[in-house]
Every structure is written in C-alpha cells, then in structure tokens.
Tab-separated table of C-alpha atoms in Angstrom:
chain	number	residue	atom	x	y	z
A	1419	MET	CA	86.798	75.317	38.549
A	1420	VAL	CA	85.379	72.535	40.645
A	1421	ILE	CA	82.387	72.955	42.925
A	1422	LEU	CA	81.846	70.337	45.564
A	1423	ALA	CA	78.332	69.011	46.097
A	1424	SER	CA	76.988	67.506	49.312
A	1425	VAL	CA	73.750	65.800	50.264
A	1426	MET	CA	72.331	67.099	53.520
A	1427	ALA	CA	70.490	64.931	56.035
A	1428	THR	CA	67.214	66.605	55.062
A	1429	GLY	CA	67.500	65.160	51.560
A	1430	ALA	CA	67.861	68.555	49.903
A	1431	LEU	CA	70.808	68.929	47.578
A	1432	THR	CA	72.955	71.978	48.168
A	1433	LEU	CA	76.185	73.289	46.697
A	1434	THR	CA	79.182	74.964	48.248
A	1435	ALA	CA	81.976	76.552	46.270
A	1436	CYS	CA	85.550	75.429	46.778
A	1437	GLY	CA	88.273	77.488	45.164
A	1438	SER	CA	86.186	78.237	42.086
A	1439	ARG	CA	84.410	81.115	40.481
A	1440	ASP	CA	80.632	81.118	40.161
A	1441	ASP	CA	79.553	82.091	36.650
A	1442	SER	CA	75.861	81.634	37.334
A	1443	GLY	CA	75.121	85.331	37.060
A	1444	GLY	CA	72.874	85.080	40.072
A	1445	ASP	CA	70.109	83.230	38.255
A	1446	SER	CA	70.790	79.698	39.455
A	1447	SER	CA	70.902	80.009	43.227
A	1448	ASP	CA	69.118	77.490	45.421
A	1449	ASN	CA	65.943	78.937	46.974
A	1450	GLY	CA	66.023	76.549	49.910
A	1451	SER	CA	63.073	74.411	48.855
A	1452	SER	CA	64.200	73.061	45.508
A	1453	LYS	CA	66.654	70.338	44.688
A	1454	THR	CA	69.807	71.385	42.905
A	1455	LEU	CA	70.960	69.249	40.020
A	1456	THR	CA	74.321	69.813	38.412
A	1457	ILE	CA	75.317	69.850	34.758
A	1458	GLY	CA	79.035	69.645	34.128
A	1459	VAL	CA	80.673	71.415	31.206
A	1460	ASP	CA	84.126	70.402	30.016
A	1461	ALA	CA	86.199	72.367	27.512
A	1462	PRO	CA	89.587	74.073	27.187
A	1463	LEU	CA	88.989	77.211	29.248
A	1464	SER	CA	92.621	78.303	29.268
A	1465	GLY	CA	95.515	77.997	26.845
A	1466	GLU	CA	95.088	76.548	23.365
A	1467	ASN	CA	91.544	76.460	21.961
A	1468	SER	CA	90.203	78.505	24.901
A	1469	THR	CA	88.444	81.055	22.672
A	1470	THR	CA	86.025	78.386	21.454
A	1471	GLY	CA	86.076	76.522	24.765
A	1472	LEU	CA	84.804	79.564	26.655
A	1473	GLY	CA	82.055	79.938	24.069
A	1474	ILE	CA	80.915	76.430	25.016
A	1475	GLN	CA	81.013	77.186	28.740
A	1476	TYR	CA	78.992	80.366	28.534
A	1477	GLY	CA	76.554	78.949	25.992
A	1478	ALA	CA	75.750	76.274	28.563
A	1479	GLN	CA	75.578	78.853	31.355
A	1480	ILE	CA	72.956	80.921	29.557
A	1481	ALA	CA	70.836	77.799	29.015
A	1482	VAL	CA	71.018	76.964	32.725
A	1483	ASP	CA	70.111	80.524	33.699
A	1484	ASP	CA	67.166	80.560	31.270
A	1485	ALA	CA	65.858	77.237	32.613
A	1486	ASN	CA	66.018	78.473	36.202
A	1487	LYS	CA	64.488	81.843	35.384
A	1488	ASN	CA	61.600	80.223	33.526
A	1489	LYS	CA	61.242	77.422	36.114
A	1490	LEU	CA	61.419	74.898	33.305
A	1491	VAL	CA	61.472	72.060	35.834
A	1492	PRO	CA	59.415	73.033	38.908
A	1493	GLY	CA	61.163	72.112	42.142
A	1494	VAL	CA	64.580	71.887	40.476
A	1495	THR	CA	67.380	74.427	40.372
A	1496	PHE	CA	70.125	73.693	37.857
A	1497	LYS	CA	73.755	74.527	38.520
A	1498	LEU	CA	76.628	74.572	36.051
A	1499	LYS	CA	80.085	73.303	37.014
A	1500	ALA	CA	82.843	74.201	34.567
A	1501	TYR	CA	85.948	72.064	34.130
A	1502	ASP	CA	89.054	73.101	32.181
A	1503	ASP	CA	90.514	70.194	30.191
A	1504	LYS	CA	93.236	72.372	28.584
A	1505	ALA	CA	92.613	70.354	25.375
A	1506	GLN	CA	94.409	67.399	27.016
A	1507	PRO	CA	92.821	63.903	26.895
A	1508	ALA	CA	94.177	62.872	30.304
A	1509	THR	CA	92.763	65.998	31.924
A	1510	GLY	CA	89.438	65.427	30.209
A	1511	GLN	CA	89.290	61.892	31.557
A	1512	SER	CA	90.033	63.155	35.067
A	1513	ASN	CA	87.286	65.762	34.704
A	1514	ALA	CA	84.829	63.107	33.545
A	1515	THR	CA	85.617	61.105	36.687
A	1516	ALA	CA	85.000	64.191	38.820
A	1517	ILE	CA	81.697	64.941	37.110
A	1518	THR	CA	80.348	61.402	37.418
A	1519	GLY	CA	81.522	61.271	41.024
A	1520	ASP	CA	79.352	64.280	41.906
A	1521	LYS	CA	76.128	62.833	43.318
A	1522	THR	CA	74.127	65.868	42.156
A	1523	ALA	CA	75.341	65.637	38.539
A	1524	ILE	CA	72.910	64.392	35.911
A	1525	GLY	CA	74.756	65.142	32.663
A	1526	ALA	CA	77.656	66.842	30.932
A	1527	VAL	CA	78.187	69.166	27.990
A	1528	GLY	CA	81.441	68.937	26.027
A	1529	PRO	CA	84.224	68.451	25.327
A	1530	LEU	CA	85.462	70.614	22.443
A	1531	ASN	CA	88.106	68.245	21.074
A	1532	SER	CA	87.382	64.819	19.606
A	1533	GLY	CA	90.637	63.434	20.997
A	1534	VAL	CA	89.596	64.490	24.498
A	1535	ALA	CA	86.170	62.923	23.974
A	1536	GLN	CA	87.757	59.546	23.266
A	1537	SER	CA	89.227	59.577	26.765
A	1538	MET	CA	85.926	60.531	28.400
A	1539	GLN	CA	83.278	58.382	26.735
A	1540	GLN	CA	83.909	55.189	28.727
A	1541	VAL	CA	83.799	57.092	32.026
A	1542	PHE	CA	80.363	58.507	31.304
A	1543	ALA	CA	79.129	55.192	29.925
A	1544	SER	CA	80.196	53.376	33.108
A	1545	ALA	CA	78.219	55.884	35.169
A	1546	ASN	CA	75.290	55.725	32.712
A	1547	MET	CA	75.408	59.524	32.488
A	1548	VAL	CA	74.555	61.489	29.378
A	1549	GLU	CA	77.299	63.439	27.610
A	1550	ILE	CA	76.463	65.815	24.751
A	1551	SER	CA	79.202	67.535	22.796
A	1552	PRO	CA	78.390	70.711	20.861
A	1553	SER	CA	81.553	70.427	18.791
A	1554	ASN	CA	83.039	66.906	18.435
A	1555	THR	CA	83.043	65.934	14.762
A	1556	ASN	CA	85.077	62.714	14.460
A	1557	PRO	CA	82.747	59.979	13.080
A	1558	GLU	CA	84.264	57.218	15.249
A	1559	LEU	CA	82.802	58.726	18.407
A	1560	THR	CA	79.252	57.777	17.447
A	1561	GLN	CA	79.648	55.239	14.664
A	1562	GLY	CA	82.650	53.180	15.769
A	1563	LYS	CA	86.144	52.649	14.359
A	1564	ASN	CA	84.814	50.944	11.230
A	1565	TRP	CA	82.252	53.678	10.539
A	1566	GLN	CA	83.000	53.744	6.803
A	1567	THR	CA	82.039	50.096	6.324
A	1568	ASP	CA	80.141	48.957	9.424
A	1569	LYS	CA	78.533	51.626	11.611
A	1570	LYS	CA	78.070	50.541	15.229
A	1571	ARG	CA	77.344	52.888	18.112
A	1572	PRO	CA	79.988	52.447	20.857
A	1573	TYR	CA	78.207	54.290	23.695
A	1574	LYS	CA	74.502	54.958	24.164
A	1575	THR	CA	75.318	57.766	26.628
A	1576	TYR	CA	77.184	59.903	24.059
A	1577	PHE	CA	75.453	62.422	21.785
A	1578	ARG	CA	76.431	65.510	19.829
A	1579	THR	CA	74.719	68.584	18.408
A	1580	ALA	CA	77.540	69.073	15.855
A	1581	THR	CA	77.588	67.192	12.578
A	1582	THR	CA	80.501	64.943	11.608
A	1583	ASP	CA	83.751	65.333	9.694
A	1584	GLU	CA	82.396	62.945	7.068
A	1585	LEU	CA	80.025	65.727	6.094
A	1586	GLN	CA	82.291	68.673	6.900
A	1587	GLY	CA	85.334	67.350	5.034
A	1588	SER	CA	83.254	66.483	1.990
A	1589	PHE	CA	81.479	69.854	2.072
A	1590	ALA	CA	84.846	71.636	2.102
A	1591	ALA	CA	86.229	69.514	-0.723
A	1592	ASP	CA	83.202	70.227	-2.871
A	1593	TYR	CA	83.485	73.972	-2.282
A	1594	ALA	CA	87.244	73.949	-2.931
A	1595	TYR	CA	86.868	72.063	-6.225
A	1596	ASN	CA	83.555	73.338	-7.573
A	1597	GLY	CA	83.210	76.656	-5.774
A	1598	LEU	CA	86.773	77.974	-5.717
A	1599	LYS	CA	87.718	76.024	-8.869
A	1600	LYS	CA	90.933	74.807	-7.217
A	1601	LYS	CA	92.369	71.692	-8.822
A	1602	THR	CA	95.598	71.283	-6.812
A	1603	VAL	CA	95.891	71.262	-3.022
A	1604	PHE	CA	98.564	70.738	-0.375
A	1605	VAL	CA	97.162	69.035	2.747
A	1606	VAL	CA	98.509	69.482	6.283
A	1607	ASP	CA	97.226	68.184	9.627
A	1608	ASP	CA	98.237	68.390	13.294
A	1609	LYS	CA	98.274	64.610	13.877
A	1610	GLN	CA	95.399	64.891	16.356
A	1611	THR	CA	92.177	62.859	16.175
A	1612	TYR	CA	90.131	65.759	14.841
A	1613	GLY	CA	92.679	67.317	12.497
A	1614	ALA	CA	94.025	64.122	10.936
A	1615	GLY	CA	90.538	62.690	10.490
A	1616	LEU	CA	89.205	65.825	8.829
A	1617	ALA	CA	92.210	66.116	6.509
A	1618	LYS	CA	91.844	62.480	5.448
A	1619	ILE	CA	88.177	62.874	4.558
A	1620	PHE	CA	88.837	66.122	2.661
A	1621	THR	CA	91.638	64.423	0.712
A	1622	GLU	CA	89.501	61.440	-0.250
A	1623	GLN	CA	86.609	63.578	-1.450
A	1624	PHE	CA	88.817	66.119	-3.273
A	1625	LYS	CA	90.466	63.297	-5.234
A	1626	LYS	CA	87.087	61.722	-5.923
A	1627	LEU	CA	85.926	64.985	-7.469
A	1628	GLY	CA	88.957	65.044	-9.762
A	1629	GLY	CA	91.369	67.214	-7.797
A	1630	THR	CA	95.048	66.497	-7.220
A	1631	VAL	CA	96.830	66.455	-3.852
A	1632	VAL	CA	100.296	67.707	-4.799
A	1633	GLY	CA	101.770	67.252	-1.336
A	1634	SER	CA	101.036	66.582	2.316
A	1635	ASP	CA	102.703	67.084	5.674
A	1636	HIS	CA	102.105	67.096	9.422
A	1637	VAL	CA	102.817	69.561	12.222
A	1638	ASN	CA	102.752	69.299	16.001
A	1639	THR	CA	100.386	71.219	18.236
A	1640	GLY	CA	102.320	74.038	19.842
A	1641	ASP	CA	104.688	74.512	16.881
A	1642	LYS	CA	105.535	78.128	16.066
A	1643	ASP	CA	108.044	77.966	13.212
A	1644	PHE	CA	106.698	76.670	9.903
A	1645	GLY	CA	109.507	77.789	7.610
A	1646	SER	CA	110.241	74.339	6.187
A	1647	LEU	CA	106.540	73.707	5.611
A	1648	VAL	CA	106.205	76.981	3.707
A	1649	THR	CA	109.094	75.925	1.462
A	1650	LYS	CA	107.424	72.585	0.692
A	1651	ILE	CA	104.118	74.258	-0.143
A	1652	LYS	CA	105.836	76.843	-2.335
A	1653	THR	CA	107.731	74.143	-4.243
A	1654	SER	CA	104.540	72.116	-4.773
A	1655	LYS	CA	102.877	75.027	-6.615
A	1656	ALA	CA	99.563	74.156	-4.946
A	1657	SER	CA	96.690	76.565	-5.526
A	1658	LEU	CA	95.188	75.904	-2.069
A	1659	LEU	CA	96.377	74.767	1.363
A	1660	TYR	CA	93.962	72.604	3.328
A	1661	TYR	CA	94.628	72.345	7.055
A	1662	GLY	CA	93.171	69.864	9.527
A	1663	GLY	CA	93.566	71.247	13.030
A	1664	GLN	CA	92.917	74.215	15.302
A	1665	TYR	CA	93.328	77.978	14.930
A	1666	ASP	CA	96.415	78.140	17.167
A	1667	GLU	CA	98.719	76.670	14.518
A	1668	SER	CA	96.783	77.548	11.350
A	1669	SER	CA	96.839	81.278	12.122
A	1670	LEU	CA	100.647	81.168	12.290
A	1671	ILE	CA	100.924	78.972	9.204
A	1672	THR	CA	98.930	81.356	7.030
A	1673	LYS	CA	100.894	84.339	8.338
A	1674	GLN	CA	104.232	82.713	7.544
A	1675	LEU	CA	102.907	81.357	4.241
A	1676	LYS	CA	101.916	84.802	2.979
A	1677	GLY	CA	105.083	86.273	4.439
A	1678	GLY	CA	107.036	83.768	2.350
A	1679	GLY	CA	105.378	84.959	-0.813
A	1680	VAL	CA	102.925	82.070	-1.182
A	1681	ASN	CA	99.671	83.917	-1.735
A	1682	ILE	CA	97.209	81.045	-1.732
A	1683	PRO	CA	94.221	80.675	0.604
A	1684	LEU	CA	94.320	78.417	3.653
A	1685	PHE	CA	91.123	76.385	4.059
A	1686	GLY	CA	90.321	74.594	7.305
A	1687	GLY	CA	87.555	73.184	9.453
A	1688	ASP	CA	85.546	74.470	12.387
A	1689	GLY	CA	88.622	74.170	14.615
A	1690	MET	CA	89.960	77.377	13.090
A	1691	PHE	CA	86.625	79.194	12.871
A	1692	ALA	CA	87.269	81.704	15.635
A	1693	SER	CA	87.916	85.421	15.923
A	1694	THR	CA	91.345	84.624	17.378
A	1695	TYR	CA	92.430	83.194	14.013
A	1696	ILE	CA	91.958	86.577	12.348
A	1697	GLU	CA	93.382	88.517	15.284
A	1698	THR	CA	96.572	86.444	15.278
A	1699	ALA	CA	97.096	86.178	11.519
A	1700	GLY	CA	96.111	89.780	10.816
A	1701	SER	CA	95.911	90.816	7.171
A	1702	ALA	CA	97.414	87.463	6.125
A	1703	SER	CA	94.075	85.814	6.955
A	1704	GLU	CA	92.248	87.775	4.255
A	1705	GLY	CA	90.672	85.327	1.821
A	1706	ASP	CA	91.178	82.280	4.030
A	1707	LEU	CA	88.274	79.915	4.561
A	1708	ALA	CA	86.770	77.593	7.160
A	1709	THR	CA	83.801	75.307	7.387
A	1710	ALA	CA	81.636	75.289	10.503
A	1711	VAL	CA	78.645	73.287	11.667
A	1712	GLY	CA	75.166	74.700	11.183
A	1713	VAL	CA	74.276	78.122	9.887
A	1714	PRO	CA	75.473	81.508	11.228
A	1715	ALA	CA	73.937	82.048	14.667
A	1716	ASP	CA	73.163	85.682	13.886
A	1717	THR	CA	70.868	84.595	11.032
A	1718	LEU	CA	68.653	82.498	13.305
A	1719	PRO	CA	65.780	84.466	14.886
A	1720	ALA	CA	65.714	82.129	17.897
A	1721	ALA	CA	69.371	82.898	18.645
A	1722	LYS	CA	68.869	86.669	18.813
A	1723	THR	CA	68.161	86.802	22.557
A	1724	PHE	CA	71.014	84.378	23.236
A	1725	ILE	CA	73.516	86.591	21.420
A	1726	GLU	CA	72.226	89.711	23.170
A	1727	THR	CA	72.571	87.999	26.553
A	1728	TYR	CA	76.074	86.724	25.794
A	1729	LYS	CA	77.224	90.202	24.854
A	1730	SER	CA	75.434	91.999	27.695
A	1731	LYS	CA	76.993	89.657	30.274
A	1732	GLY	CA	80.429	90.476	28.891
A	1733	TYR	CA	81.264	86.789	28.575
A	1734	LYS	CA	84.695	85.973	27.177
A	1735	GLY	CA	85.358	83.645	24.272
A	1736	ASP	CA	83.579	83.309	20.950
A	1737	TYR	CA	79.935	82.221	20.837
A	1738	GLY	CA	79.954	82.065	17.034
A	1739	ALA	CA	81.389	78.587	16.594
A	1740	TYR	CA	79.609	76.463	19.214
A	1741	GLY	CA	77.794	78.728	21.663
A	1742	ALA	CA	74.345	78.027	20.245
A	1743	TYR	CA	75.065	74.285	20.008
A	1744	SER	CA	76.216	74.276	23.631
A	1745	TYR	CA	73.017	76.078	24.641
A	1746	ASP	CA	70.942	73.452	22.835
A	1747	ALA	CA	72.953	70.548	24.257
A	1748	THR	CA	72.381	71.875	27.768
A	1749	THR	CA	68.703	72.440	27.062
A	1750	ALA	CA	68.365	68.865	25.808
A	1751	ILE	CA	69.636	67.603	29.174
A	1752	ILE	CA	67.310	69.930	31.089
A	1753	LYS	CA	64.293	68.915	29.007
A	1754	ALA	CA	65.205	65.265	29.607
A	1755	VAL	CA	65.173	65.913	33.367
A	1756	LYS	CA	61.741	67.503	33.019
A	1757	ALA	CA	60.433	64.470	31.142
A	1758	ALA	CA	61.809	62.146	33.836
A	1759	VAL	CA	60.286	64.249	36.616
A	1760	ASP	CA	56.909	64.444	34.847
A	1761	ALA	CA	56.903	60.665	34.412
A	1762	ASN	CA	57.564	60.306	38.154
A	1763	GLY	CA	54.503	62.198	39.268
A	1764	GLY	CA	56.233	65.572	39.305
A	1765	LYS	CA	58.940	64.453	41.718
A	1766	VAL	CA	62.666	64.126	41.161
A	1767	PRO	CA	63.619	60.426	41.393
A	1768	SER	CA	65.404	59.982	44.725
A	1769	ASP	CA	68.023	57.635	43.290
A	1770	ILE	CA	70.536	59.700	41.279
A	1771	ASN	CA	71.572	56.636	39.260
A	1772	ASP	CA	67.950	56.015	38.316
A	1773	LEU	CA	67.589	59.664	37.278
A	1774	ARG	CA	70.765	59.542	35.189
A	1775	SER	CA	69.505	56.463	33.371
A	1776	LYS	CA	66.156	58.095	32.652
A	1777	VAL	CA	67.876	61.247	31.375
A	1778	VAL	CA	69.917	59.203	28.873
A	1779	ASP	CA	66.715	57.622	27.556
A	1780	GLU	CA	64.894	60.939	27.337
A	1781	VAL	CA	67.762	62.705	25.539
A	1782	GLN	CA	67.561	60.022	22.855
A	1783	LYS	CA	63.917	61.047	22.354
A	1784	SER	CA	64.758	64.770	22.054
A	1785	ASP	CA	62.639	66.623	19.526
A	1786	PHE	CA	62.450	70.386	19.884
A	1787	GLU	CA	63.340	73.618	18.134
A	1788	GLY	CA	66.574	74.938	19.585
A	1789	ILE	CA	68.322	78.214	18.924
A	1790	SER	CA	70.588	76.454	16.395
A	1791	GLY	CA	67.708	74.713	14.648
A	1792	LYS	CA	65.908	71.423	15.244
A	1793	VAL	CA	67.384	69.297	18.031
A	1794	SER	CA	66.987	65.538	17.683
A	1795	PHE	CA	69.335	62.565	17.455
A	1796	ASP	CA	69.545	59.526	15.209
A	1797	GLN	CA	70.269	55.929	16.231
A	1798	TYR	CA	73.969	56.727	16.646
A	1799	GLY	CA	73.490	59.785	18.828
A	1800	ASP	CA	74.342	62.106	15.941
A	1801	THR	CA	72.388	65.283	15.349
A	1802	THR	CA	69.804	65.153	12.577
A	1803	ASN	CA	70.724	68.765	11.731
A	1804	LYS	CA	73.223	68.304	8.884
A	1805	GLN	CA	73.624	71.940	7.798
A	1806	LEU	CA	77.098	73.376	7.257
A	1807	THR	CA	78.532	76.753	6.300
A	1808	VAL	CA	81.674	77.893	4.515
A	1809	TYR	CA	83.065	81.156	5.883
A	1810	GLN	CA	85.693	83.375	4.294
A	1811	VAL	CA	87.689	86.208	5.842
A	1812	GLU	CA	86.608	89.454	4.228
A	1813	LYS	CA	87.805	92.803	5.527
A	1814	GLY	CA	88.977	91.287	8.788
A	1815	ALA	CA	85.845	89.293	9.648
A	1816	TRP	CA	84.360	85.888	8.919
A	1817	LYS	CA	81.608	86.119	6.318
A	1818	ALA	CA	79.345	83.228	5.297
A	1819	VAL	CA	79.761	82.440	1.598
A	1820	LYS	CA	77.882	79.140	1.314
A	1821	THR	CA	75.382	77.236	3.448
A	1822	GLY	CA	74.010	73.806	2.688
A	1823	THR	CA	74.518	70.079	3.256
A	1824	ALA	CA	77.290	67.810	2.044
A	1825	ASN	CA	76.770	65.611	-0.985
A	1826	LEU	CA	78.359	62.232	-0.265
A	1827	GLY	CA	77.259	60.689	-3.506
C-alpha cells in the first residue's frame, strides 16, 4: 500500500497511486490549488495483529478526512499512506525509510508493536520527522534502556498517545492481587519486546504486593500447540495465568487451558484486547481479562461521531483498542502543521525539511482535547493521559470492570 508522491514543476504537490488502494473515502482529494501533505501510517494490516492494526489505519484515516472536510489547515490537503509492517521489525524499518523518503510526508502514525518501533525510531530521527504511536507501551522507547534508574529520552521525534507498560503492568498486578484476590500466578510471555517487558513489570509488582509467582514460561509467536504449557500450569496449581503478548497466541492458550481442565482466568495486556481474541477462543474466553490504555471509547462523548463514522464506512478491524488514540495522534500532527503554517504567514514552508522540523517542535507543544481525552506530551514524549481500564469477557464481549491510574508507590 504505497503511494508515490511527485513534485511538479509548478511547485504544487500532487499524488498518484501505484498498485495501492485509496482508503480516503473521497474526502482527501487534491482540489488543484492546495498543497498535498502526506501522513504515513504503519501497522500490521495483514496477518498477525491485523485486527488492531487496521483499527489504527482507519482511525488515522478518519482524522485526515475530518481535517480536510473542515479545512483545518487552509491551502493544505492531507493524504494518508498506509504501510503494512506485518508485525515484523525489518519491514517496519523499510516502511520508515519509504515514508521519510517521500518528499510530501510530514509525519507518521504507528507502529502497533514496540519491537517494530525500535527498528523505526532512528530512521525518523535521522529525517527529523515526527512519529506518534497510538499503541507502543514499552518504557524504553521514550525513557531509554535504563528507564528504571536513569530516564533519558533517546529521540525527540518520537511520541505516543498510549501510556507505558510501567503503568499497565502495575495496574494489572494491583487488580489481580487486590481486585481478584489472586495470590498465586503463572506468568508466560512471547519473548517479544512488548510481551516480555509487560510480563516482567507485572511480575515485579505482583511480588511487591505480596503475591507469589509459582511458575513462568515462554512461547514463540506463531505457536499453535500449547499442550506442554498447559501441563506446567496445571501442575503449578496457579489461580491465575498472566500472559505478556498478543491475542493470536493467548486466544489459543486459554482455549487449550480450559480444554485441559484448568479453569483459571487468563489475564493479559492491551495486545490481547481485541474482538478476535473472543472470536477465536469462544466460550473459553469467558472470565478472561485484559488491560487497555485509556477509558472505553464508547463512554467518551467526543468519540461518538468517530465511532459512528467508523461503523458507517464499514471499516475493517477493531477501533476499540487504539482507533481513538490513532485519530488523536494524527490530529496532533495536523494541528502541528497548522501551527507551523500560521507562524509562516499562512503559507506552507517551501522546504519540506524545515516543515518537518517545525512539526516536531509543535507536536511537543500539543495541548488539546482529543476524542480519547486530553492530548499533550511530557518531556519524554509520553502522553500525560495516564488512564487505564481493566476489561473482562462477559457473555462473549469485553466489559470494563475498572478504570483508573496505576499506583506505583
């Protein structure tokens, strides 16, 4: 899904499609007199994690369409270019190179996976182009490898509208111990940046609260048979299984766990908060839990129109996990362009590198009410919106059971 951009001799920026589908819905076409600026979106749009990845793509698309419809930046038409990273770091890095190489591109939204983000950050930093993820949660991305003892921001171009695993893992541990009254847990992760990091933080906080980790193990992404894992969990007599990873594996684990007679809940992070988890696991998912960033989108008045639009367009994927955060990330980039244009006498800076630099600076200053809540960033590029929600499967659907902020004390 790559669209090639070219700069015409007249100075106007135009776009021509090349072997890709146009998901603009007709709202972001160039009227012939405006300049077209591109926002890239990178996420897994096929294969594993695609349910949530598509939610990111279409959340961004709706934001672009709204900006064009409302002429948020006079004289500018925004265009979305979607890139499928297939949840693979190498593909994400290649996509980042393609986005920064597009001379009409002024920013990017994504990726979904923290491991993919690690491969992309340097590319965007070298091009001085803003990148805002609606879903990355690994603390290292914004606070450096030694974030627990010495926080240092690695890249000024990287931001996120999702809160971190430090908060999410601790929030889950608190609910498991104090809310569910579980004192013993078996911990499993998929060895990926996101999953392993989340599981580690959950483990540390659960022990700190007084809980006992009776066993731990790892799985590989793409695994289908978890028979030996089920045996280990059954032998451990754990009262809860905590899983760090995505819905692709966790939905099969819980199905095989219950099928093996181990009727304990599986608790995971936002990587498994998707309708596909329930669809795949079926009745075995009943009672399982997941944390997710923010509060339920359908409880936010500002998100009402967004949800109606998403459904009316017939967009695929699941907007529930990150759709609203993708919309707000995209809007932050668009508002930054507006600020840069306003500061330049109402004209788009002719030098794309100058514009990209100004957009990075303006995103850092973001301060507006988005459809997911307040949008602003701290000195590390992290969202200042620290709200989290625990969801539980009840009668075949995710239902919010607790909303709040993590207590790291």
